[in-house]
Tab-separated table of C-alpha atoms and ligand atoms in Angstrom:
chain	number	residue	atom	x	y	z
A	19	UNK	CA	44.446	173.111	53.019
A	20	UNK	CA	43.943	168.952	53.829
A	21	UNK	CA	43.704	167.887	56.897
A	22	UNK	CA	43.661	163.700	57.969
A	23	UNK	CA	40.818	161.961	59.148
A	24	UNK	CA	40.344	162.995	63.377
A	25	UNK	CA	40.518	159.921	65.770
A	26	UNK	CA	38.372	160.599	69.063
A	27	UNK	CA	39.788	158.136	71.699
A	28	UNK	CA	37.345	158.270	75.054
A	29	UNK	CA	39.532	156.761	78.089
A	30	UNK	CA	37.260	155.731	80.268
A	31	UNK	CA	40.260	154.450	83.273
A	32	UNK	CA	38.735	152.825	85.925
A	33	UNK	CA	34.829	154.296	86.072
A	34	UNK	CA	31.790	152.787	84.833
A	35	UNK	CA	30.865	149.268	85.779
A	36	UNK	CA	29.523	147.221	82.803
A	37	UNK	CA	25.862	148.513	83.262
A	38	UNK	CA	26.893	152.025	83.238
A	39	UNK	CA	28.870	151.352	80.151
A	40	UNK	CA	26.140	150.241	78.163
A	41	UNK	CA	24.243	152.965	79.004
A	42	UNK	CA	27.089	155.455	78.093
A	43	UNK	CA	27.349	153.544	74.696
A	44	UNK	CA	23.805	153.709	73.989
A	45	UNK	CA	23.390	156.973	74.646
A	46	UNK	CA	26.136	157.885	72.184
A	47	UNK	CA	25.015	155.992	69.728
A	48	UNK	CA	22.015	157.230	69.687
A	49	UNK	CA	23.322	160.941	69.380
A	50	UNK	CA	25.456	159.489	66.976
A	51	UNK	CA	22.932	158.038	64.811
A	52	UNK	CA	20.455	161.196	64.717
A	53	UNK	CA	23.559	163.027	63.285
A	54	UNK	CA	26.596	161.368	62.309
A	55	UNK	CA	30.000	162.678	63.206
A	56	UNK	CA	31.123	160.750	59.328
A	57	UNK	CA	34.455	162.448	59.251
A	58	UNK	CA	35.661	160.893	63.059
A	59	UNK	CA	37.377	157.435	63.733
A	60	UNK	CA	35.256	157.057	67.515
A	61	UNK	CA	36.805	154.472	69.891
A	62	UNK	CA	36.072	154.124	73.338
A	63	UNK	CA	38.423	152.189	75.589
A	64	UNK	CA	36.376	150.555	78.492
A	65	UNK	CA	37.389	148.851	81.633
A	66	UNK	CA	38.527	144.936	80.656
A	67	UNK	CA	35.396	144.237	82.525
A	68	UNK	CA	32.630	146.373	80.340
A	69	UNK	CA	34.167	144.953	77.284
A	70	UNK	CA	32.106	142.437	75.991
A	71	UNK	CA	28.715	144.038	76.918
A	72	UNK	CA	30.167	147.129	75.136
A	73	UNK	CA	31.362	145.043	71.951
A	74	UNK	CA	27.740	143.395	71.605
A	75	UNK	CA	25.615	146.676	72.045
A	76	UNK	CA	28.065	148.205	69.134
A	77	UNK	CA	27.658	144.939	67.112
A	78	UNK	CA	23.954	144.908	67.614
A	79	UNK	CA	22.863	148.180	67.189
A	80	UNK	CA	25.767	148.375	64.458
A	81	UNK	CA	27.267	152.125	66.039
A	82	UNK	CA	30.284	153.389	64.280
A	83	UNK	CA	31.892	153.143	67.051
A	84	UNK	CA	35.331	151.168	67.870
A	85	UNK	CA	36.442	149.305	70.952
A	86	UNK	CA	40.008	149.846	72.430
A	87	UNK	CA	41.457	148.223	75.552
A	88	UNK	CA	43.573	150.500	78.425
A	89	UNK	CA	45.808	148.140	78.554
A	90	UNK	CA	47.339	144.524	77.885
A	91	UNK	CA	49.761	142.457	78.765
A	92	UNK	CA	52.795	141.993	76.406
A	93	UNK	CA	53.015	137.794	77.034
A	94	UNK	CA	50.597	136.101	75.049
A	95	UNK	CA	49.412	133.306	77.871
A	96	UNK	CA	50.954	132.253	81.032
A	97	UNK	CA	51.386	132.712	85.031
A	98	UNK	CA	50.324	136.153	84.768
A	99	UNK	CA	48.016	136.520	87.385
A	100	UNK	CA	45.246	139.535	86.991
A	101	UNK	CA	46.393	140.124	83.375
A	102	UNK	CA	44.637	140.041	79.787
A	103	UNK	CA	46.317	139.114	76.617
A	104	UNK	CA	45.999	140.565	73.104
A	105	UNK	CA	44.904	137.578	71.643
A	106	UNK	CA	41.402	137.607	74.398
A	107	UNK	CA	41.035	141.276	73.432
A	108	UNK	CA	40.708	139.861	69.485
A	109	UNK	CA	38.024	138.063	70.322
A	110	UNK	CA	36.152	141.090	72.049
A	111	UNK	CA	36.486	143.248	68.743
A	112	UNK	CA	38.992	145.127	70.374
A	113	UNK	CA	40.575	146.894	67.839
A	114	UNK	CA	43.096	149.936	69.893
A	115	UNK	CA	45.048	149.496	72.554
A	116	UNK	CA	46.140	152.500	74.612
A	117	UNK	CA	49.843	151.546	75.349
A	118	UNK	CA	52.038	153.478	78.364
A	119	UNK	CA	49.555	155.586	79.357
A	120	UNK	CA	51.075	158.271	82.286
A	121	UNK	CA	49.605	156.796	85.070
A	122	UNK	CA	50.014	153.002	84.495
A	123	UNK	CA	53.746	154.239	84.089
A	124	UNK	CA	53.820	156.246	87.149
A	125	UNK	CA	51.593	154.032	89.399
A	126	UNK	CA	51.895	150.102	88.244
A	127	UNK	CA	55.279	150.468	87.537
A	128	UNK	CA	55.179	150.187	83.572
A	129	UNK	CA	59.178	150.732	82.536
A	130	UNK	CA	60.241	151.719	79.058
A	131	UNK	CA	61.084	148.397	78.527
A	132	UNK	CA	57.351	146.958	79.148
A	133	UNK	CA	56.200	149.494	77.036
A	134	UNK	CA	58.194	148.747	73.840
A	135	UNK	CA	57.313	144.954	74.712
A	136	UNK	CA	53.101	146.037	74.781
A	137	UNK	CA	53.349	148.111	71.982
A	138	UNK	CA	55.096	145.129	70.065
A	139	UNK	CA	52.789	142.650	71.143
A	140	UNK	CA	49.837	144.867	70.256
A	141	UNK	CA	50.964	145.684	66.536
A	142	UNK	CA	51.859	142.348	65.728
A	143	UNK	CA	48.459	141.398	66.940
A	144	UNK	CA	47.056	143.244	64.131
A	145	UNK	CA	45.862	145.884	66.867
A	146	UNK	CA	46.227	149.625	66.830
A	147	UNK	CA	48.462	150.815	69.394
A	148	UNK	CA	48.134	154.232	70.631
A	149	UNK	CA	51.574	155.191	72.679
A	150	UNK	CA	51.405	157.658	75.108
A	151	UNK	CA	54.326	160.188	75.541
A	152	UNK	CA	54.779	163.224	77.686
A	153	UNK	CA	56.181	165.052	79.801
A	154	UNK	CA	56.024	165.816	84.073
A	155	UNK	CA	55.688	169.688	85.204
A	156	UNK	CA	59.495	170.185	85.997
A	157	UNK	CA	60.542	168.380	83.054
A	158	UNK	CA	58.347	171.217	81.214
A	159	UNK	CA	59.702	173.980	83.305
A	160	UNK	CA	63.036	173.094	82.852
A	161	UNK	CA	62.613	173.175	78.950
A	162	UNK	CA	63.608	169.544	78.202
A	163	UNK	CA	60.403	168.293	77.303
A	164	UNK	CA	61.843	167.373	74.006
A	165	UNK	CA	64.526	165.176	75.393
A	166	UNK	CA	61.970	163.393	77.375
A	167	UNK	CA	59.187	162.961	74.614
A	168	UNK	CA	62.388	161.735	72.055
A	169	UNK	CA	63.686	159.086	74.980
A	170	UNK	CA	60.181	157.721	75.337
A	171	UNK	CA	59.361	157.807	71.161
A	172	UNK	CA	63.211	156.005	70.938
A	173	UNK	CA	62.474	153.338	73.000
A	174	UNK	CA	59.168	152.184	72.730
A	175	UNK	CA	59.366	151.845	68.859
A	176	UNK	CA	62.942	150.656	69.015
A	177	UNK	CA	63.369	147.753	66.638
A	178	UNK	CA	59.714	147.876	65.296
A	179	UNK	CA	59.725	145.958	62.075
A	180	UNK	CA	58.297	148.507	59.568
A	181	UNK	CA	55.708	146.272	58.233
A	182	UNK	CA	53.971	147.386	61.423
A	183	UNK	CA	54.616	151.024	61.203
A	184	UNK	CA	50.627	151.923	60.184
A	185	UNK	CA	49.479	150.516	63.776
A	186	UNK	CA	51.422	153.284	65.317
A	187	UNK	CA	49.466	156.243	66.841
A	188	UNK	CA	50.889	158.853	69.190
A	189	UNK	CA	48.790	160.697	72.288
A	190	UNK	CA	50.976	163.085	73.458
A	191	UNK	CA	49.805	163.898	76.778
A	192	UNK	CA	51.647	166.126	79.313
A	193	UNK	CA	50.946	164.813	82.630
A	194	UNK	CA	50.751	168.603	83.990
A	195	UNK	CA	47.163	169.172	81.927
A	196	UNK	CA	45.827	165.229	82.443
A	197	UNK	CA	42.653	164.980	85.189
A	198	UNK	CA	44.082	169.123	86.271
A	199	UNK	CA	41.736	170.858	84.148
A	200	UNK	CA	44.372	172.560	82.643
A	201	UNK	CA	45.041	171.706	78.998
A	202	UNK	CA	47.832	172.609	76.871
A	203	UNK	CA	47.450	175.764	74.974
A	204	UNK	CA	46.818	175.080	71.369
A	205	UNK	CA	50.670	177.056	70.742
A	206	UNK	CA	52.224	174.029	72.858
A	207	UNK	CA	50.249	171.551	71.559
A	208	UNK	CA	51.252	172.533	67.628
A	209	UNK	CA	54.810	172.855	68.841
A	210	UNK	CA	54.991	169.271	70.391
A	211	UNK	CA	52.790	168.150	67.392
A	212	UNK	CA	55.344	169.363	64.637
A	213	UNK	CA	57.746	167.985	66.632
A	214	UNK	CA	56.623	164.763	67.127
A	215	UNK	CA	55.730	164.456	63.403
A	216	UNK	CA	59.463	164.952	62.306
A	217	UNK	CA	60.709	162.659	65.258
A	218	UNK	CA	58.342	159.906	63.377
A	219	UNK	CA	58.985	160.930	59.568
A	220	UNK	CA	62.595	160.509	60.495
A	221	UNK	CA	61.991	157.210	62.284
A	222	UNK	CA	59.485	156.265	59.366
A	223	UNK	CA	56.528	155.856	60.700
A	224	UNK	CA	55.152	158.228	57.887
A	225	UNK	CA	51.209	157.893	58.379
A	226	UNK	CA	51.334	157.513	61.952
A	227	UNK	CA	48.842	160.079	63.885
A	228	UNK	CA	49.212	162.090	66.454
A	229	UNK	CA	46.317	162.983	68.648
A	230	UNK	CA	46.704	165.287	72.005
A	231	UNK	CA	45.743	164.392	75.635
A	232	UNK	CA	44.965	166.656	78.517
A	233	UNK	CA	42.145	168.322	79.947
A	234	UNK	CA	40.225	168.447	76.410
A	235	UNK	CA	36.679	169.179	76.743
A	236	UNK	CA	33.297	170.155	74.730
A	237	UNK	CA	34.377	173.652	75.177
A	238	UNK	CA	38.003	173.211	74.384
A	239	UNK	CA	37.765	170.667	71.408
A	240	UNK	CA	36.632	173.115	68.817
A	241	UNK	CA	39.818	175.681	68.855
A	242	UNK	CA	42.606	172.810	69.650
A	243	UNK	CA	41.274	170.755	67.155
A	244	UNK	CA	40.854	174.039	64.592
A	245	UNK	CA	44.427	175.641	65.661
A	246	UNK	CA	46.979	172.690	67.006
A	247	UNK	CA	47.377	170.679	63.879
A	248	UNK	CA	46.764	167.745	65.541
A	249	UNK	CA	44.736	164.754	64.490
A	250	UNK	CA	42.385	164.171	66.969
A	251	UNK	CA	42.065	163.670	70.728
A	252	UNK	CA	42.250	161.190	73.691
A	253	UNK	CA	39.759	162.318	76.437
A	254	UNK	CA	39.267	161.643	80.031
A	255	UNK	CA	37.032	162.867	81.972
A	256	UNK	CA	34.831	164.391	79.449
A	257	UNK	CA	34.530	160.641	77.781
A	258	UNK	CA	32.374	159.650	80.796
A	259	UNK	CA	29.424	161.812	79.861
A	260	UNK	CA	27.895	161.086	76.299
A	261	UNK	CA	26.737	165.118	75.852
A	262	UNK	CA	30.220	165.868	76.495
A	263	UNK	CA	32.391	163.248	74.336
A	264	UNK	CA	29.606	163.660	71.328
A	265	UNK	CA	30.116	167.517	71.373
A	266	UNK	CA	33.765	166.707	70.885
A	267	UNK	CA	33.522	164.376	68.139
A	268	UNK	CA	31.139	167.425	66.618
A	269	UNK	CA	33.872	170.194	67.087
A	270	UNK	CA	36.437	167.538	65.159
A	271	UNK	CA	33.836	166.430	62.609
A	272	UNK	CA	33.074	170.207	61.383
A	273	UNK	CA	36.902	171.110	61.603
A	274	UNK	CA	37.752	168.430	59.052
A	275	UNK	CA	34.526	169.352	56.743
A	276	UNK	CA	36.278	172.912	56.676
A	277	UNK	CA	39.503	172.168	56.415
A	278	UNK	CA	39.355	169.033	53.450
B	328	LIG	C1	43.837	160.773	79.886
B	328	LIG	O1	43.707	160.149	80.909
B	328	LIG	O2	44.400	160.240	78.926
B	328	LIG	C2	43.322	162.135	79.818
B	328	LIG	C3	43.674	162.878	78.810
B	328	LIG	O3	42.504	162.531	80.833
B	328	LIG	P1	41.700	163.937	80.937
B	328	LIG	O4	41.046	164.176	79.622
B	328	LIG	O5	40.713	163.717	82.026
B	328	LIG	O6	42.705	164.982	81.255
Protein backbone atom coordinates (compact mmCIF):
# COMPACT_ATOMS: atom_id res chain seq x y z
CA UNK A 1 0.00 0.00 0.00
CA UNK A 2 1.55 3.86 -0.95
CA UNK A 3 -0.30 6.51 -0.61
CA UNK A 4 0.90 10.44 -1.95
CA UNK A 5 1.79 13.11 0.20
CA UNK A 6 -1.93 14.82 1.73
CA UNK A 7 -2.41 18.59 0.84
CA UNK A 8 -4.63 20.41 3.61
CA UNK A 9 -6.03 23.56 1.84
CA UNK A 10 -7.93 25.91 4.69
CA UNK A 11 -10.39 28.37 2.65
CA UNK A 12 -10.84 30.93 4.71
CA UNK A 13 -13.67 33.02 2.01
CA UNK A 14 -14.47 36.15 3.24
CA UNK A 15 -13.94 35.92 7.38
CA UNK A 16 -11.16 37.05 9.38
CA UNK A 17 -9.87 40.57 9.07
CA UNK A 18 -6.03 40.77 9.03
CA UNK A 19 -5.75 40.80 12.93
CA UNK A 20 -7.80 37.79 13.29
CA UNK A 21 -5.69 36.13 10.71
CA UNK A 22 -2.61 36.45 12.45
CA UNK A 23 -3.95 35.19 15.34
CA UNK A 24 -5.42 32.09 13.52
CA UNK A 25 -1.86 31.59 11.99
CA UNK A 26 -0.14 31.81 15.16
CA UNK A 27 -2.11 29.70 16.87
CA UNK A 28 -1.54 26.98 14.29
CA UNK A 29 1.74 27.30 14.19
CA UNK A 30 2.21 26.95 17.38
CA UNK A 31 0.19 23.56 17.52
CA UNK A 32 2.08 22.87 14.62
CA UNK A 33 5.40 23.31 16.01
CA UNK A 34 4.80 21.30 19.43
CA UNK A 35 3.97 18.36 17.04
CA UNK A 36 4.50 18.46 13.49
CA UNK A 37 1.96 17.20 11.02
CA UNK A 38 5.62 16.25 8.62
CA UNK A 39 3.69 14.15 6.20
CA UNK A 40 0.98 17.31 5.17
CA UNK A 41 1.53 20.06 2.43
CA UNK A 42 -0.58 22.98 4.87
CA UNK A 43 -1.76 26.06 2.89
CA UNK A 44 -4.09 28.47 4.02
CA UNK A 45 -5.77 30.78 1.53
CA UNK A 46 -6.59 34.18 3.29
CA UNK A 47 -8.62 37.12 2.26
CA UNK A 48 -6.33 39.40 -0.40
CA UNK A 49 -6.39 41.70 2.51
CA UNK A 50 -4.72 39.35 5.46
CA UNK A 51 -2.12 38.39 3.01
CA UNK A 52 0.86 40.08 3.73
CA UNK A 53 0.52 40.08 7.58
CA UNK A 54 -0.07 36.30 7.10
CA UNK A 55 3.08 35.86 4.70
CA UNK A 56 5.43 37.74 7.33
CA UNK A 57 4.21 35.86 10.56
CA UNK A 58 4.95 32.45 8.40
CA UNK A 59 8.30 33.96 7.21
CA UNK A 60 9.20 35.07 10.67
CA UNK A 61 8.33 32.48 12.81
CA UNK A 62 9.41 30.13 9.77
CA UNK A 63 5.79 27.75 10.06
CA UNK A 64 5.53 25.09 7.48
CA UNK A 65 2.87 26.53 6.40
CA UNK A 66 1.98 27.82 2.66
CA UNK A 67 0.04 30.82 1.48
CA UNK A 68 -2.65 30.48 -1.32
CA UNK A 69 -4.87 33.24 -2.72
CA UNK A 70 -9.01 32.64 -3.31
CA UNK A 71 -8.74 34.09 -6.21
CA UNK A 72 -6.98 36.24 -9.06
CA UNK A 73 -7.52 37.85 -11.89
CA UNK A 74 -6.46 36.21 -15.24
CA UNK A 75 -4.99 39.84 -16.90
CA UNK A 76 -1.74 40.55 -15.66
CA UNK A 77 -2.22 44.64 -15.14
CA UNK A 78 -4.78 46.95 -16.40
CA UNK A 79 -8.35 48.80 -15.94
CA UNK A 80 -9.45 46.16 -13.74
CA UNK A 81 -10.92 47.87 -11.05
CA UNK A 82 -11.11 45.86 -7.47
CA UNK A 83 -8.90 43.07 -8.91
CA UNK A 84 -5.38 41.45 -7.95
CA UNK A 85 -2.97 40.00 -10.36
CA UNK A 86 -0.76 36.90 -10.13
CA UNK A 87 2.25 38.66 -10.49
CA UNK A 88 1.25 40.97 -6.82
CA UNK A 89 0.36 37.60 -5.28
CA UNK A 90 4.33 36.52 -6.18
CA UNK A 91 5.47 39.00 -4.26
CA UNK A 92 3.26 38.00 -1.13
CA UNK A 93 4.74 34.33 -1.19
CA UNK A 94 1.65 33.24 -2.50
CA UNK A 95 2.26 30.05 -3.72
CA UNK A 96 -1.74 28.28 -4.54
CA UNK A 97 -4.34 29.74 -6.03
CA UNK A 98 -7.83 28.32 -5.56
CA UNK A 99 -9.24 28.69 -9.16
CA UNK A 100 -13.36 28.43 -9.93
CA UNK A 101 -14.32 27.87 -6.71
CA UNK A 102 -18.51 27.10 -6.60
CA UNK A 103 -19.50 30.18 -5.34
CA UNK A 104 -17.34 32.76 -7.22
CA UNK A 105 -18.91 30.75 -10.24
CA UNK A 106 -22.37 30.91 -9.03
CA UNK A 107 -22.31 34.43 -7.45
CA UNK A 108 -19.58 36.80 -9.38
CA UNK A 109 -20.37 35.38 -12.45
CA UNK A 110 -17.02 33.34 -13.14
CA UNK A 111 -17.85 31.45 -16.76
CA UNK A 112 -15.92 28.45 -17.95
CA UNK A 113 -14.17 30.58 -20.05
CA UNK A 114 -12.66 32.88 -17.08
CA UNK A 115 -11.81 29.91 -15.44
CA UNK A 116 -9.58 28.24 -18.08
CA UNK A 117 -8.12 31.92 -18.54
CA UNK A 118 -7.24 32.02 -14.29
CA UNK A 119 -6.10 28.72 -14.21
CA UNK A 120 -3.72 29.59 -17.25
CA UNK A 121 -2.57 32.67 -15.88
CA UNK A 122 -1.91 31.04 -12.51
CA UNK A 123 0.28 28.02 -13.87
CA UNK A 124 2.24 29.99 -16.07
CA UNK A 125 2.92 32.17 -13.11
CA UNK A 126 4.75 29.40 -11.62
CA UNK A 127 1.69 29.15 -9.08
CA UNK A 128 -0.23 26.10 -8.03
CA UNK A 129 -3.64 26.15 -9.19
CA UNK A 130 -6.18 24.23 -7.41
CA UNK A 131 -9.49 23.91 -9.84
CA UNK A 132 -12.57 23.39 -8.35
CA UNK A 133 -15.17 21.01 -10.00
CA UNK A 134 -18.53 19.75 -8.92
CA UNK A 135 -21.60 19.22 -9.16
CA UNK A 136 -25.34 21.11 -8.00
CA UNK A 137 -28.02 18.77 -6.06
CA UNK A 138 -30.22 18.01 -9.21
CA UNK A 139 -27.35 17.52 -11.34
CA UNK A 140 -26.49 14.70 -8.59
CA UNK A 141 -29.99 13.43 -8.45
CA UNK A 142 -30.35 13.15 -11.90
CA UNK A 143 -27.12 10.93 -12.14
CA UNK A 144 -25.10 13.16 -14.53
CA UNK A 145 -22.65 14.32 -12.23
CA UNK A 146 -20.06 12.84 -14.44
CA UNK A 147 -21.04 14.79 -17.47
CA UNK A 148 -20.87 17.89 -15.47
CA UNK A 149 -17.48 17.25 -13.56
CA UNK A 150 -15.94 16.05 -17.37
CA UNK A 151 -17.45 19.55 -19.05
CA UNK A 152 -15.85 21.58 -16.30
CA UNK A 153 -12.26 19.29 -16.23
CA UNK A 154 -12.54 19.76 -20.45
CA UNK A 155 -12.64 23.21 -20.42
CA UNK A 156 -10.71 24.68 -17.88
CA UNK A 157 -7.51 22.68 -18.84
CA UNK A 158 -8.30 22.94 -22.52
CA UNK A 159 -5.13 23.77 -24.40
CA UNK A 160 -2.84 23.69 -21.25
CA UNK A 161 0.67 23.35 -22.52
CA UNK A 162 1.93 20.21 -20.69
CA UNK A 163 4.99 21.76 -19.39
CA UNK A 164 2.50 23.09 -16.85
CA UNK A 165 0.67 19.95 -16.12
CA UNK A 166 2.44 19.51 -12.32
CA UNK A 167 0.65 22.94 -11.18
CA UNK A 168 -2.61 21.22 -11.66
CA UNK A 169 -4.59 20.18 -8.52
CA UNK A 170 -8.24 19.16 -8.44
CA UNK A 171 -10.89 19.94 -5.31
CA UNK A 172 -13.75 18.25 -6.22
CA UNK A 173 -16.40 19.77 -4.28
CA UNK A 174 -20.15 19.07 -4.70
CA UNK A 175 -21.93 22.16 -3.99
CA UNK A 176 -24.79 19.99 -2.17
CA UNK A 177 -22.17 19.13 0.97
CA UNK A 178 -20.20 22.83 0.80
CA UNK A 179 -21.17 25.29 4.07
CA UNK A 180 -24.55 22.33 4.50
CA UNK A 181 -22.88 20.25 6.92
CA UNK A 182 -23.42 17.47 4.90
CA UNK A 183 -20.32 15.91 3.35
CA UNK A 184 -20.03 13.37 0.78
CA UNK A 185 -19.92 9.87 1.98
CA UNK A 186 -16.48 8.48 1.69
CA UNK A 187 -18.28 5.73 -1.20
CA UNK A 188 -19.04 9.00 -3.38
CA UNK A 189 -16.10 10.63 -2.72
CA UNK A 190 -13.79 7.38 -3.94
CA UNK A 191 -16.15 7.06 -6.86
CA UNK A 192 -15.71 10.74 -8.10
CA UNK A 193 -12.00 10.38 -7.02
CA UNK A 194 -11.27 7.29 -9.36
CA UNK A 195 -13.03 9.00 -11.73
CA UNK A 196 -11.47 12.07 -11.82
CA UNK A 197 -8.02 10.37 -11.75
CA UNK A 198 -8.69 8.54 -15.16
CA UNK A 199 -10.37 11.78 -16.65
CA UNK A 200 -6.69 13.38 -15.84
CA UNK A 201 -4.37 10.25 -16.69
CA UNK A 202 -6.16 10.34 -19.98
CA UNK A 203 -5.78 14.10 -20.36
CA UNK A 204 -2.11 13.71 -18.92
CA UNK A 205 -1.95 15.43 -16.15
CA UNK A 206 -0.37 12.24 -14.49
CA UNK A 207 0.77 13.64 -10.93
CA UNK A 208 -1.95 15.96 -10.58
CA UNK A 209 -3.88 15.59 -7.02
CA UNK A 210 -7.04 15.39 -6.17
CA UNK A 211 -8.23 16.57 -2.82
CA UNK A 212 -12.17 16.60 -1.75
CA UNK A 213 -14.31 19.60 -0.59
CA UNK A 214 -17.45 19.63 1.45
CA UNK A 215 -18.42 19.75 4.89
CA UNK A 216 -14.98 18.03 6.09
CA UNK A 217 -14.37 18.41 9.65
CA UNK A 218 -12.06 17.21 12.76
CA UNK A 219 -14.50 14.47 13.15
CA UNK A 220 -14.91 13.58 9.55
CA UNK A 221 -11.20 13.93 8.31
CA UNK A 222 -9.93 10.76 9.82
CA UNK A 223 -12.32 8.07 7.87
CA UNK A 224 -12.53 10.19 4.39
CA UNK A 225 -9.06 10.66 4.42
CA UNK A 226 -8.47 6.69 5.59
CA UNK A 227 -11.35 5.27 3.11
CA UNK A 228 -11.88 7.82 -0.09
CA UNK A 229 -8.53 7.53 -1.73
CA UNK A 230 -8.22 10.93 -1.99
CA UNK A 231 -5.21 13.13 -1.43
CA UNK A 232 -6.09 15.52 0.92
CA UNK A 233 -8.75 18.14 1.66
CA UNK A 234 -9.97 21.76 1.07
CA UNK A 235 -11.85 22.99 4.23
CA UNK A 236 -14.23 25.69 5.04
CA UNK A 237 -15.60 26.32 7.87
CA UNK A 238 -13.56 24.14 10.01
CA UNK A 239 -10.29 26.21 8.61
CA UNK A 240 -11.47 29.19 10.72
CA UNK A 241 -10.75 27.58 14.06
CA UNK A 242 -7.01 26.44 14.58
CA UNK A 243 -8.22 23.24 17.06
CA UNK A 244 -10.31 22.27 14.27
CA UNK A 245 -8.06 22.63 10.95
CA UNK A 246 -4.88 21.18 13.13
CA UNK A 247 -6.98 18.05 14.11
CA UNK A 248 -7.46 17.62 10.39
CA UNK A 249 -4.04 17.94 9.28
CA UNK A 250 -3.48 15.17 12.33
CA UNK A 251 -6.16 12.66 10.95
CA UNK A 252 -4.21 13.10 7.29
CA UNK A 253 -0.73 13.07 8.82
CA UNK A 254 -1.32 9.55 10.71
CA UNK A 255 -3.27 8.14 7.60
CA UNK A 256 -0.22 8.60 5.39
CA UNK A 257 2.31 7.24 8.28
CA UNK A 258 0.01 4.02 8.00
CA UNK A 259 -0.54 3.76 4.74
CA UNK A 260 3.42 4.56 3.20
C1 LIG B 1 -15.28 25.31 0.52
O1 LIG B 1 -15.75 26.42 0.58
O2 LIG B 1 -14.45 25.06 -0.35
C2 LIG B 1 -15.71 24.31 1.49
C3 LIG B 1 -15.39 23.06 1.28
O3 LIG B 1 -16.43 24.75 2.56
P1 LIG B 1 -16.92 23.88 3.83
O4 LIG B 1 -15.76 23.07 4.29
O5 LIG B 1 -17.34 24.89 4.84
O6 LIG B 1 -18.04 23.02 3.36
Amino acid sequence: MSARRPLVIGNWKMNLDFVEGLHLVQQLGVLMKNRPVEHVDVVVAAPFVDLRSVSSIVESERFAIALGAQHVNAHENGPHTGEISTSMLKRLNVEWVIVGHSERRMHYAMSEEIVRETLAAVVRAGQHAVLCVGEELSIRENATYHEHVTAQLTSALHGLEERFHDLVTVAYEPLWAIGTGVNATSDQVREMTTFLRAELHERSFTSAKVIYGGSVNSDNAASLIAESDIDGFLVGGASLKAESFYAILRACDDCYAVKR
